[in-house]
Every structure is written in C-alpha cells, then in structure tokens.
PDB file of C-alpha atoms in Angstrom:
ATOM      1  CA  UNK A   1      13.331  34.630  85.529  1.00  0.00           C
ATOM      2  CA  UNK A   2      15.606  32.873  83.219  1.00  0.00           C
ATOM      3  CA  UNK A   3      12.919  30.201  82.683  1.00  0.00           C
ATOM      4  CA  UNK A   4      12.537  28.330  79.322  1.00  0.00           C
ATOM      5  CA  UNK A   5       9.215  26.544  78.957  1.00  0.00           C
ATOM      6  CA  UNK A   6       9.599  22.800  78.856  1.00  0.00           C
ATOM      7  CA  UNK A   7       8.834  21.706  75.236  1.00  0.00           C
ATOM      8  CA  UNK A   8       7.788  18.107  75.999  1.00  0.00           C
ATOM      9  CA  UNK A   9       4.107  17.648  75.761  1.00  0.00           C
ATOM     10  CA  UNK A  10       2.102  14.817  77.474  1.00  0.00           C
ATOM     11  CA  UNK A  11      -0.232  12.714  75.109  1.00  0.00           C
ATOM     12  CA  UNK A  12      -3.219  14.452  76.781  1.00  0.00           C
ATOM     13  CA  UNK A  13      -1.890  17.747  75.547  1.00  0.00           C
ATOM     14  CA  UNK A  14      -1.072  19.094  78.964  1.00  0.00           C
ATOM     15  CA  UNK A  15       2.555  20.231  79.342  1.00  0.00           C
ATOM     16  CA  UNK A  16       5.148  18.908  81.873  1.00  0.00           C
ATOM     17  CA  UNK A  17       6.375  21.405  84.403  1.00  0.00           C
ATOM     18  CA  UNK A  18       9.775  22.754  83.520  1.00  0.00           C
ATOM     19  CA  UNK A  19      12.773  20.750  85.220  1.00  0.00           C
ATOM     20  CA  UNK A  20      14.057  22.149  88.458  1.00  0.00           C
ATOM     21  CA  UNK A  21      16.557  20.796  90.864  1.00  0.00           C
ATOM     22  CA  UNK A  22      17.331  21.196  94.481  1.00  0.00           C
ATOM     23  CA  UNK A  23      14.465  21.332  97.115  1.00  0.00           C
ATOM     24  CA  UNK A  24      11.380  20.550  95.045  1.00  0.00           C
ATOM     25  CA  UNK A  25       8.850  19.364  97.744  1.00  0.00           C
ATOM     26  CA  UNK A  26       6.332  22.010  98.180  1.00  0.00           C
ATOM     27  CA  UNK A  27       2.549  22.658  98.715  1.00  0.00           C
ATOM     28  CA  UNK A  28       0.258  25.743  97.662  1.00  0.00           C
ATOM     29  CA  UNK A  29       3.309  27.760  96.429  1.00  0.00           C
ATOM     30  CA  UNK A  30       3.300  31.403  95.822  1.00  0.00           C
ATOM     31  CA  UNK A  31       6.256  32.617  94.077  1.00  0.00           C
ATOM     32  CA  UNK A  32       7.991  36.075  93.323  1.00  0.00           C
ATOM     33  CA  UNK A  33      11.079  37.570  92.025  1.00  0.00           C
ATOM     34  CA  UNK A  34      12.567  39.786  94.680  1.00  0.00           C
ATOM     35  CA  UNK A  35      13.529  43.226  93.995  1.00  0.00           C
ATOM     36  CA  UNK A  36      17.124  42.361  95.538  1.00  0.00           C
ATOM     37  CA  UNK A  37      17.392  39.637  93.008  1.00  0.00           C
ATOM     38  CA  UNK A  38      16.548  35.962  92.821  1.00  0.00           C
ATOM     39  CA  UNK A  39      13.355  34.278  93.723  1.00  0.00           C
ATOM     40  CA  UNK A  40      11.346  33.139  96.761  1.00  0.00           C
ATOM     41  CA  UNK A  41       8.572  30.801  97.086  1.00  0.00           C
ATOM     42  CA  UNK A  42       6.479  30.303 100.282  1.00  0.00           C
ATOM     43  CA  UNK A  43       4.100  27.432 101.009  1.00  0.00           C
ATOM     44  CA  UNK A  44       1.965  25.459 103.354  1.00  0.00           C
ATOM     45  CA  UNK A  45       4.112  23.489 105.694  1.00  0.00           C
ATOM     46  CA  UNK A  46       6.372  24.474 108.618  1.00  0.00           C
ATOM     47  CA  UNK A  47       5.663  28.052 109.814  1.00  0.00           C
ATOM     48  CA  UNK A  48       5.115  29.152 106.162  1.00  0.00           C
ATOM     49  CA  UNK A  49       7.921  27.183 104.556  1.00  0.00           C
ATOM     50  CA  UNK A  50      10.369  29.139 102.204  1.00  0.00           C
ATOM     51  CA  UNK A  51      12.503  28.228  99.265  1.00  0.00           C
ATOM     52  CA  UNK A  52      15.161  30.560  97.576  1.00  0.00           C
ATOM     53  CA  UNK A  53      16.445  30.361  94.145  1.00  0.00           C
ATOM     54  CA  UNK A  54      19.033  32.506  92.056  1.00  0.00           C
ATOM     55  CA  UNK A  55      17.791  31.518  88.784  1.00  0.00           C
ATOM     56  CA  UNK A  56      14.579  30.011  89.156  1.00  0.00           C
ATOM     57  CA  UNK A  57      16.058  26.500  88.380  1.00  0.00           C
ATOM     58  CA  UNK A  58      17.750  25.424  91.503  1.00  0.00           C
ATOM     59  CA  UNK A  59      15.706  25.740  94.622  1.00  0.00           C
ATOM     60  CA  UNK A  60      17.115  25.502  98.079  1.00  0.00           C
ATOM     61  CA  UNK A  61      15.225  25.173 101.481  1.00  0.00           C
ATOM     62  CA  UNK A  62      15.403  28.502 103.295  1.00  0.00           C
ATOM     63  CA  UNK A  63      13.591  27.657 106.623  1.00  0.00           C
ATOM     64  CA  UNK A  64      10.447  29.594 107.288  1.00  0.00           C
ATOM     65  CA  UNK A  65       8.837  32.760 107.089  1.00  0.00           C
ATOM     66  CA  UNK A  66       8.592  33.199 110.957  1.00  0.00           C
ATOM     67  CA  UNK A  67      10.872  31.736 113.640  1.00  0.00           C
ATOM     68  CA  UNK A  68       7.943  31.276 115.940  1.00  0.00           C
ATOM     69  CA  UNK A  69       4.192  31.109 115.233  1.00  0.00           C
ATOM     70  CA  UNK A  70       2.317  34.297 116.336  1.00  0.00           C
ATOM     71  CA  UNK A  71       0.221  33.308 119.312  1.00  0.00           C
ATOM     72  CA  UNK A  72      -3.069  33.927 117.823  1.00  0.00           C
ATOM     73  CA  UNK A  73      -2.729  31.048 115.529  1.00  0.00           C
ATOM     74  CA  UNK A  74      -3.342  28.602 118.158  1.00  0.00           C
ATOM     75  CA  UNK A  75      -7.091  30.009 118.292  1.00  0.00           C
ATOM     76  CA  UNK A  76      -7.733  28.118 114.972  1.00  0.00           C
ATOM     77  CA  UNK A  77      -5.244  25.294 114.922  1.00  0.00           C
ATOM     78  CA  UNK A  78      -3.854  23.282 117.948  1.00  0.00           C
ATOM     79  CA  UNK A  79      -0.414  23.054 116.121  1.00  0.00           C
ATOM     80  CA  UNK A  80      -0.373  26.647 114.816  1.00  0.00           C
ATOM     81  CA  UNK A  81      -0.303  25.226 111.202  1.00  0.00           C
ATOM     82  CA  UNK A  82      -0.557  27.941 108.517  1.00  0.00           C
ATOM     83  CA  UNK A  83      -1.838  27.360 104.921  1.00  0.00           C
ATOM     84  CA  UNK A  84      -1.694  28.617 101.447  1.00  0.00           C
ATOM     85  CA  UNK A  85       0.307  31.908 101.587  1.00  0.00           C
ATOM     86  CA  UNK A  86      -0.084  34.597  99.146  1.00  0.00           C
ATOM     87  CA  UNK A  87       2.959  36.908  98.478  1.00  0.00           C
ATOM     88  CA  UNK A  88       2.535  40.343  96.883  1.00  0.00           C
ATOM     89  CA  UNK A  89       4.387  43.746  96.569  1.00  0.00           C
ATOM     90  CA  UNK A  90       2.991  47.219  96.928  1.00  0.00           C
ATOM     91  CA  UNK A  91       4.139  50.728  98.015  1.00  0.00           C
ATOM     92  CA  UNK A  92       7.683  49.513  98.878  1.00  0.00           C
ATOM     93  CA  UNK A  93       6.566  46.656 100.994  1.00  0.00           C
ATOM     94  CA  UNK A  94       6.038  42.872 100.615  1.00  0.00           C
ATOM     95  CA  UNK A  95       2.739  41.538 101.938  1.00  0.00           C
ATOM     96  CA  UNK A  96       2.443  37.969 102.931  1.00  0.00           C
ATOM     97  CA  UNK A  97      -1.114  36.780 103.576  1.00  0.00           C
ATOM     98  CA  UNK A  98      -2.010  33.331 104.848  1.00  0.00           C
ATOM     99  CA  UNK A  99      -4.669  31.069 106.530  1.00  0.00           C
ATOM    100  CA  UNK A 100      -4.921  29.313 109.838  1.00  0.00           C
ATOM    101  CA  UNK A 101      -7.758  26.641 110.258  1.00  0.00           C
ATOM    102  CA  UNK A 102      -8.110  22.871 110.644  1.00  0.00           C
ATOM    103  CA  UNK A 103      -9.113  20.299 108.297  1.00  0.00           C
ATOM    104  CA  UNK A 104     -12.799  20.149 107.686  1.00  0.00           C
ATOM    105  CA  UNK A 105     -13.608  23.342 109.662  1.00  0.00           C
ATOM    106  CA  UNK A 106     -14.560  26.802 108.617  1.00  0.00           C
ATOM    107  CA  UNK A 107     -13.579  28.179 111.900  1.00  0.00           C
ATOM    108  CA  UNK A 108     -10.870  29.956 110.010  1.00  0.00           C
ATOM    109  CA  UNK A 109      -8.815  33.164 109.968  1.00  0.00           C
ATOM    110  CA  UNK A 110      -6.728  34.982 107.285  1.00  0.00           C
ATOM    111  CA  UNK A 111      -3.587  36.873 108.516  1.00  0.00           C
ATOM    112  CA  UNK A 112      -0.876  39.276 107.131  1.00  0.00           C
ATOM    113  CA  UNK A 113       2.628  40.087 107.713  1.00  0.00           C
ATOM    114  CA  UNK A 114       4.810  42.728 106.088  1.00  0.00           C
ATOM    115  CA  UNK A 115       8.483  42.843 105.051  1.00  0.00           C
ATOM    116  CA  UNK A 116      10.810  45.365 103.359  1.00  0.00           C
ATOM    117  CA  UNK A 117      12.913  42.542 101.647  1.00  0.00           C
ATOM    118  CA  UNK A 118      10.309  39.623 101.309  1.00  0.00           C
ATOM    119  CA  UNK A 119      12.958  37.210 102.581  1.00  0.00           C
ATOM    120  CA  UNK A 120      12.384  34.489 105.411  1.00  0.00           C
ATOM    121  CA  UNK A 121      13.020  35.611 108.869  1.00  0.00           C
ATOM    122  CA  UNK A 122      12.221  39.398 108.129  1.00  0.00           C
ATOM    123  CA  UNK A 123       8.495  39.236 108.544  1.00  0.00           C
ATOM    124  CA  UNK A 124       6.357  41.276 111.002  1.00  0.00           C
ATOM    125  CA  UNK A 125       2.934  39.702 111.721  1.00  0.00           C
ATOM    126  CA  UNK A 126      -0.071  42.089 111.875  1.00  0.00           C
ATOM    127  CA  UNK A 127      -2.804  39.617 112.994  1.00  0.00           C
ATOM    128  CA  UNK A 128      -6.212  38.713 111.614  1.00  0.00           C
ATOM    129  CA  UNK A 129      -7.297  40.321 108.182  1.00  0.00           C
ATOM    130  CA  UNK A 130     -10.744  38.280 107.933  1.00  0.00           C
ATOM    131  CA  UNK A 131     -12.212  35.544 109.675  1.00  0.00           C
ATOM    132  CA  UNK A 132     -15.180  32.907 109.281  1.00  0.00           C
ATOM    133  CA  UNK A 133     -17.082  30.941 111.654  1.00  0.00           C
ATOM    134  CA  UNK A 134     -19.038  27.747 111.684  1.00  0.00           C
ATOM    135  CA  UNK A 135     -22.387  29.653 111.201  1.00  0.00           C
ATOM    136  CA  UNK A 136     -20.966  31.153 107.960  1.00  0.00           C
ATOM    137  CA  UNK A 137     -21.472  29.884 104.381  1.00  0.00           C
ATOM    138  CA  UNK A 138     -17.953  30.490 103.367  1.00  0.00           C
ATOM    139  CA  UNK A 139     -14.337  29.530 104.559  1.00  0.00           C
ATOM    140  CA  UNK A 140     -11.720  32.203 105.257  1.00  0.00           C
ATOM    141  CA  UNK A 141      -8.725  30.382 103.807  1.00  0.00           C
ATOM    142  CA  UNK A 142      -6.590  30.389 100.584  1.00  0.00           C
ATOM    143  CA  UNK A 143      -6.110  34.244 100.330  1.00  0.00           C
ATOM    144  CA  UNK A 144      -5.089  35.923  97.166  1.00  0.00           C
ATOM    145  CA  UNK A 145      -4.508  39.616  96.605  1.00  0.00           C
ATOM    146  CA  UNK A 146      -5.413  41.808  93.593  1.00  0.00           C
ATOM    147  CA  UNK A 147      -5.482  45.550  92.735  1.00  0.00           C
ATOM    148  CA  UNK A 148      -8.195  46.909  90.505  1.00  0.00           C
ATOM    149  CA  UNK A 149      -9.166  50.343  89.764  1.00  0.00           C
ATOM    150  CA  UNK A 150      -7.191  51.826  92.558  1.00  0.00           C
ATOM    151  CA  UNK A 151      -8.767  49.479  95.296  1.00  0.00           C
ATOM    152  CA  UNK A 152      -7.519  46.439  97.034  1.00  0.00           C
ATOM    153  CA  UNK A 153      -9.241  43.167  96.948  1.00  0.00           C
ATOM    154  CA  UNK A 154      -8.826  39.695  98.490  1.00  0.00           C
ATOM    155  CA  UNK A 155     -10.283  36.489  97.019  1.00  0.00           C
ATOM    156  CA  UNK A 156     -10.496  33.399  99.087  1.00  0.00           C
ATOM    157  CA  UNK A 157     -12.576  30.245  99.920  1.00  0.00           C
ATOM    158  CA  UNK A 158     -12.524  26.604 100.052  1.00  0.00           C
ATOM    159  CA  UNK A 159     -15.590  24.354  99.599  1.00  0.00           C
ATOM    160  CA  UNK A 160     -18.562  26.079 102.016  1.00  0.00           C
ATOM    161  CA  UNK A 161     -20.238  27.390  98.603  1.00  0.00           C
ATOM    162  CA  UNK A 162     -16.880  28.224  97.189  1.00  0.00           C
ATOM    163  CA  UNK A 163     -14.852  31.359  96.291  1.00  0.00           C
ATOM    164  CA  UNK A 164     -15.629  34.726  97.873  1.00  0.00           C
ATOM    165  CA  UNK A 165     -14.058  38.308  97.858  1.00  0.00           C
ATOM    166  CA  UNK A 166     -13.886  41.181 100.272  1.00  0.00           C
ATOM    167  CA  UNK A 167     -12.451  44.739  99.756  1.00  0.00           C
ATOM    168  CA  UNK A 168      -9.214  45.619 101.972  1.00  0.00           C
ATOM    169  CA  UNK A 169      -8.131  48.860 103.511  1.00  0.00           C
ATOM    170  CA  UNK A 170      -4.775  49.622 101.521  1.00  0.00           C
ATOM    171  CA  UNK A 171      -3.327  51.145 104.654  1.00  0.00           C
ATOM    172  CA  UNK A 172      -3.653  48.340 106.940  1.00  0.00           C
ATOM    173  CA  UNK A 173      -4.068  45.458 104.327  1.00  0.00           C
ATOM    174  CA  UNK A 174      -7.109  44.251 106.337  1.00  0.00           C
ATOM    175  CA  UNK A 175     -10.871  43.982 105.336  1.00  0.00           C
ATOM    176  CA  UNK A 176     -12.709  47.011 105.279  1.00  0.00           C
ATOM    177  CA  UNK A 177     -15.220  47.289 108.279  1.00  0.00           C
ATOM    178  CA  UNK A 178     -18.383  45.757 107.307  1.00  0.00           C
ATOM    179  CA  UNK A 179     -17.112  44.762 103.900  1.00  0.00           C
ATOM    180  CA  UNK A 180     -19.428  42.999 101.441  1.00  0.00           C
ATOM    181  CA  UNK A 181     -18.560  39.532 100.810  1.00  0.00           C
ATOM    182  CA  UNK A 182     -18.811  38.858  97.101  1.00  0.00           C
ATOM    183  CA  UNK A 183     -19.454  35.471  95.647  1.00  0.00           C
ATOM    184  CA  UNK A 184     -17.500  34.618  92.586  1.00  0.00           C
ATOM    185  CA  UNK A 185     -17.561  30.649  92.066  1.00  0.00           C
ATOM    186  CA  UNK A 186     -18.896  27.507  93.331  1.00  0.00           C
ATOM    187  CA  UNK A 187     -19.976  24.121  92.174  1.00  0.00           C
ATOM    188  CA  UNK A 188     -23.615  22.745  91.733  1.00  0.00           C
ATOM    189  CA  UNK A 189     -23.683  20.207  94.406  1.00  0.00           C
ATOM    190  CA  UNK A 190     -22.067  19.652  97.820  1.00  0.00           C
ATOM    191  CA  UNK A 191     -19.156  19.653  98.842  1.00  0.00           C
ATOM    192  CA  UNK A 192     -18.663  22.543  96.372  1.00  0.00           C
ATOM    193  CA  UNK A 193     -15.235  21.269  95.715  1.00  0.00           C
ATOM    194  CA  UNK A 194     -13.579  24.569  94.629  1.00  0.00           C
ATOM    195  CA  UNK A 195     -10.858  26.528  96.276  1.00  0.00           C
ATOM    196  CA  UNK A 196      -7.456  28.328  96.019  1.00  0.00           C
ATOM    197  CA  UNK A 197      -8.436  31.217  93.980  1.00  0.00           C
ATOM    198  CA  UNK A 198      -6.049  33.523  92.245  1.00  0.00           C
ATOM    199  CA  UNK A 199      -6.961  36.604  90.275  1.00  0.00           C
ATOM    200  CA  UNK A 200      -5.017  38.249  87.495  1.00  0.00           C
ATOM    201  CA  UNK A 201      -5.501  41.137  85.102  1.00  0.00           C
ATOM    202  CA  UNK A 202      -4.699  40.686  81.371  1.00  0.00           C
ATOM    203  CA  UNK A 203      -6.019  43.142  78.997  1.00  0.00           C
ATOM    204  CA  UNK A 204      -9.408  44.346  79.930  1.00  0.00           C
ATOM    205  CA  UNK A 205     -10.373  41.127  81.939  1.00  0.00           C
ATOM    206  CA  UNK A 206      -9.780  39.708  85.305  1.00  0.00           C
ATOM    207  CA  UNK A 207      -9.113  36.103  85.190  1.00  0.00           C
ATOM    208  CA  UNK A 208     -10.081  33.840  88.212  1.00  0.00           C
ATOM    209  CA  UNK A 209      -8.014  30.564  88.577  1.00  0.00           C
ATOM    210  CA  UNK A 210      -9.222  28.175  91.051  1.00  0.00           C
ATOM    211  CA  UNK A 211      -8.345  24.393  91.987  1.00  0.00           C
ATOM    212  CA  UNK A 212     -11.327  22.053  91.460  1.00  0.00           C
ATOM    213  CA  UNK A 213     -11.742  18.623  93.185  1.00  0.00           C
ATOM    214  CA  UNK A 214      -9.715  17.118  95.807  1.00  0.00           C
ATOM    215  CA  UNK A 215      -6.160  17.625  96.950  1.00  0.00           C
ATOM    216  CA  UNK A 216      -3.891  16.208  99.619  1.00  0.00           C
ATOM    217  CA  UNK A 217      -4.258  12.528  98.851  1.00  0.00           C
ATOM    218  CA  UNK A 218      -1.085  11.837  96.943  1.00  0.00           C
ATOM    219  CA  UNK A 219      -1.477   9.816  93.831  1.00  0.00           C
ATOM    220  CA  UNK A 220      -5.161   9.845  94.474  1.00  0.00           C
ATOM    221  CA  UNK A 221      -5.761  13.404  94.369  1.00  0.00           C
ATOM    222  CA  UNK A 222      -7.998  14.884  91.556  1.00  0.00           C
ATOM    223  CA  UNK A 223      -6.825  18.616  91.787  1.00  0.00           C
ATOM    224  CA  UNK A 224      -7.065  20.350  88.474  1.00  0.00           C
ATOM    225  CA  UNK A 225      -6.800  24.179  87.675  1.00  0.00           C
ATOM    226  CA  UNK A 226      -9.726  25.813  85.967  1.00  0.00           C
ATOM    227  CA  UNK A 227     -10.262  29.562  85.001  1.00  0.00           C
ATOM    228  CA  UNK A 228     -12.820  32.112  84.091  1.00  0.00           C
ATOM    229  CA  UNK A 229     -12.844  35.694  83.327  1.00  0.00           C
ATOM    230  CA  UNK A 230     -14.864  39.033  84.014  1.00  0.00           C
ATOM    231  CA  UNK A 231     -14.460  42.724  82.869  1.00  0.00           C
ATOM    232  CA  UNK A 232     -15.196  43.485  86.763  1.00  0.00           C
ATOM    233  CA  UNK A 233     -12.875  42.153  89.569  1.00  0.00           C
ATOM    234  CA  UNK A 234     -16.065  41.325  91.569  1.00  0.00           C
ATOM    235  CA  UNK A 235     -17.629  39.251  88.678  1.00  0.00           C
ATOM    236  CA  UNK A 236     -19.696  37.742  87.321  1.00  0.00           C
ATOM    237  CA  UNK A 237     -17.037  35.441  85.887  1.00  0.00           C
ATOM    238  CA  UNK A 238     -17.633  33.002  83.049  1.00  0.00           C
ATOM    239  CA  UNK A 239     -15.808  30.582  81.104  1.00  0.00           C
ATOM    240  CA  UNK A 240     -15.310  30.501  77.324  1.00  0.00           C
ATOM    241  CA  UNK A 241     -18.650  28.891  76.633  1.00  0.00           C
ATOM    242  CA  UNK A 242     -20.284  31.553  78.698  1.00  0.00           C
ATOM    243  CA  UNK A 243     -21.159  29.165  81.649  1.00  0.00           C
ATOM    244  CA  UNK A 244     -20.924  31.202  84.958  1.00  0.00           C
ATOM    245  CA  UNK A 245     -18.291  30.008  87.583  1.00  0.00           C
ATOM    246  CA  UNK A 246     -21.109  30.404  89.952  1.00  0.00           C
ATOM    247  CA  UNK A 247     -22.724  27.546  88.127  1.00  0.00           C
ATOM    248  CA  UNK A 248     -19.676  25.282  88.099  1.00  0.00           C
ATOM    249  CA  UNK A 249     -18.173  26.501  84.929  1.00  0.00           C
ATOM    250  CA  UNK A 250     -14.442  26.988  84.300  1.00  0.00           C
ATOM    251  CA  UNK A 251     -12.050  26.166  81.449  1.00  0.00           C
ATOM    252  CA  UNK A 252      -9.316  23.506  82.159  1.00  0.00           C
ATOM    253  CA  UNK A 253      -5.964  25.052  82.386  1.00  0.00           C
ATOM    254  CA  UNK A 254      -4.158  22.078  83.800  1.00  0.00           C
ATOM    255  CA  UNK A 255      -4.952  18.619  85.202  1.00  0.00           C
ATOM    256  CA  UNK A 256      -3.018  15.407  86.075  1.00  0.00           C
ATOM    257  CA  UNK A 257      -1.157  13.614  83.417  1.00  0.00           C
ATOM    258  CA  UNK A 258       1.708  11.131  83.491  1.00  0.00           C
ATOM    259  CA  UNK A 259       3.469  11.347  86.817  1.00  0.00           C
ATOM    260  CA  UNK A 260       2.174  14.611  87.657  1.00  0.00           C
ATOM    261  CA  UNK A 261      -1.007  13.950  89.470  1.00  0.00           C
ATOM    262  CA  UNK A 262      -3.408  16.517  91.082  1.00  0.00           C
ATOM    263  CA  UNK A 263      -2.065  19.842  89.692  1.00  0.00           C
ATOM    264  CA  UNK A 264      -3.396  22.820  91.822  1.00  0.00           C
ATOM    265  CA  UNK A 265      -2.871  25.096  94.835  1.00  0.00           C
ATOM    266  CA  UNK A 266      -1.918  27.477  91.914  1.00  0.00           C
ATOM    267  CA  UNK A 267      -0.758  31.142  91.859  1.00  0.00           C
ATOM    268  CA  UNK A 268       0.372  33.324  88.988  1.00  0.00           C
ATOM    269  CA  UNK A 269       3.422  35.632  88.899  1.00  0.00           C
ATOM    270  CA  UNK A 270       5.250  37.945  86.579  1.00  0.00           C
ATOM    271  CA  UNK A 271       8.703  37.746  85.345  1.00  0.00           C
ATOM    272  CA  UNK A 272      10.423  39.499  82.634  1.00  0.00           C
ATOM    273  CA  UNK A 273       7.213  40.402  80.936  1.00  0.00           C
ATOM    274  CA  UNK A 274       5.754  36.894  81.084  1.00  0.00           C
ATOM    275  CA  UNK A 275       3.196  35.305  83.286  1.00  0.00           C
ATOM    276  CA  UNK A 276       4.138  32.093  85.068  1.00  0.00           C
ATOM    277  CA  UNK A 277       1.802  29.566  86.770  1.00  0.00           C
ATOM    278  CA  UNK A 278       3.125  28.138  89.926  1.00  0.00           C
ATOM    279  CA  UNK A 279       1.281  25.078  91.479  1.00  0.00           C
ATOM    280  CA  UNK A 280       1.994  21.700  93.274  1.00  0.00           C
ATOM    281  CA  UNK A 281       1.625  18.223  91.776  1.00  0.00           C
ATOM    282  CA  UNK A 282       1.901  14.722  93.524  1.00  0.00           C
ATOM    283  CA  UNK A 283       4.727  12.923  91.915  1.00  0.00           C
ATOM    284  CA  UNK A 284       3.428   9.332  91.023  1.00  0.00           C
ATOM    285  CA  UNK A 285       7.221   8.230  90.530  1.00  0.00           C
ATOM    286  CA  UNK A 286       8.183   9.409  94.060  1.00  0.00           C
ATOM    287  CA  UNK A 287       5.164   7.982  96.338  1.00  0.00           C
ATOM    288  CA  UNK A 288       2.888  10.947  95.683  1.00  0.00           C
ATOM    289  CA  UNK A 289       5.204  13.582  97.183  1.00  0.00           C
ATOM    290  CA  UNK A 290       4.136  17.166  96.485  1.00  0.00           C
ATOM    291  CA  UNK A 291       6.424  19.196  94.115  1.00  0.00           C
ATOM    292  CA  UNK A 292       6.846  22.517  92.625  1.00  0.00           C
ATOM    293  CA  UNK A 293       5.278  22.866  89.097  1.00  0.00           C
ATOM    294  CA  UNK A 294       6.274  26.053  86.887  1.00  0.00           C
ATOM    295  CA  UNK A 295       4.669  26.576  83.469  1.00  0.00           C
ATOM    296  CA  UNK A 296       4.779  29.750  81.524  1.00  0.00           C
ATOM    297  CA  UNK A 297       1.287  31.028  80.585  1.00  0.00           C
ATOM    298  CA  UNK A 298       0.599  32.170  77.198  1.00  0.00           C
ATOM    299  CA  UNK A 299      -2.654  34.006  75.951  1.00  0.00           C
ATOM    300  CA  UNK A 300      -4.679  33.138  72.940  1.00  0.00           C
ATOM    301  CA  UNK A 301      -5.893  35.725  70.584  1.00  0.00           C
ATOM    302  CA  UNK A 302      -9.308  35.440  72.160  1.00  0.00           C
ATOM    303  CA  UNK A 303      -7.619  36.175  75.536  1.00  0.00           C
ATOM    304  CA  UNK A 304      -7.516  32.915  77.129  1.00  0.00           C
ATOM    305  CA  UNK A 305      -4.523  31.458  79.282  1.00  0.00           C
ATOM    306  CA  UNK A 306      -2.877  28.317  78.088  1.00  0.00           C
ATOM    307  CA  UNK A 307      -0.134  26.612  80.097  1.00  0.00           C
ATOM    308  CA  UNK A 308       3.011  25.779  78.054  1.00  0.00           C
TER     309      UNK A 308
END
C-alpha cells in the first residue's frame, strides 16, 4: 500500500491516523490488499459493509459482502445484523469470518464465507464455525484467524470473562470437534471489558491486540487498544512489565486523543513489508461518527509494536 505515516503527533504522544478521503465511515474494520490489486475493507454495518480503494487513500463504498443475509443469521439477531468481520487469505482462497448476536447477549455465533477474489458480492457462506449460549462464560463474537506451526486458530471474545481461542480444521475453516476453549485475556472485575482480539506473529512472539473499555457511544466511547505477547499462540500472554493479560495486563498501543475518540475494533494487515493497524475512531468534530483509522506499526528493539 502506498501509505506514508502521518507525521503529526498529538500532545499525548499518540499519532493521528493518516489522512484518507472518500467513504471514511466504518466500524470494526478488517483490511487487506487484494491479489488482483487495490484494497478492500469489510466492517460491521449493512450485510458486512464493504469499501474499496485503489491506493489506500481514497476509499469508496462498495456495498456489502452479501446481497442477502444467510437465513441462519436470524437465529441470533432479529435483523440479521453481522458484526466485526475478519478477512484472511490461505490456500488460494479468501476467508471471511464474522459474528451474529444481539447487544448484551452471549447467545452468539461465528460464521464463515469464502471467495476466490475477496471482493464484495462474490462470497459463499458456509454457516456456523463456533457458537456460545447463555450458559457459557464466553461470547462467540469478534473472530480473528491466525496460523501457527502449521495449525489454524481463531481468537474471539467480548466481555463474559474476555478473550478465548479455539483450533480450527483447515479444510473446513470451522472449529475442531470438541475443541479446547483456551483463555487468553480478561479484566479483574465485571463486566470484563475486553474484546475484539487480533493476533499477529512478529519474530519469535505472537502479539495479542485487544480493545479495552467501551465502544459504540460516540464521543463518550472509551475504547483503547492494548497488546501483550507470548511465545505460544495459546498463551500465556503478558505485557512489557510481565503482567499477564489474564490479570488485566496490556501495554497501550493507541487511545483517544484530540478529535480521535475511542480508538478500537482493530485489526492488523501486511502491505509491502510493513504492518498496518486498522481501527475505527469516533470523530469529535463530526458528531462522533465512526471513521477508519490507519497507522503503520513499527517494532522496537525489544520487539514491541508502536503506532506511527
């Protein structure tokens, strides 16, 4: 991506997102550079809302991933409203994971669809990957895929004691039968406000990014992005002080500053040898409208990510 980090720094030391034009409104973005050229971003909103860009600067509305909601979505949401997609590529196929649920409930499901091009309107849905019920202590939303040592894993979770992980069958993209539900991160006190995990490999470590505190309240949102790392994809994850993420640890990567309120719903993507952080923020100069934030991630000598 021909992206140049925005040099201006806020007084707090957190960087502003790089300037973009066109359709900036987005929530919970997942971004990728397509094999065919250009970029796509999918998000919460619509039937998995889509944006396309030729250069990563000008973004255009591209409709939705699906023309119609798969019928099974209505089991979890009266309006078939999907949340927090995750886009990945492996074995010549794009995989789009997403969640369907309703606010304040862990009667939730994660689904998956595939496409050869990754473009909106080309997706075939394959149904449920993993589910949670009201009797569970976790919430099956906010999926994110990572490969580790030849195996495929999905992190997920929101409140309900935090971030979890299950192993997937690479052939189907769905949870292994009887898969162990690993526990990766939580907060010390209810409501355990951590969600939206995303894991990337850098060097010998796996890095777990997660959104802490509250989203979805416009300029009153308190979302912030934190990170911890582990030499094993299933943890334990700790921050730079050694505090476990299972005990509320996490180094701040990005939080609200200036007009950019409630930074979170993040994902990470590679482009031309660099890691980029994609997230939404609530624009204090536009009535708290959620918009796309993009910042390059640099890595310190000690191996910690820093947004630039």
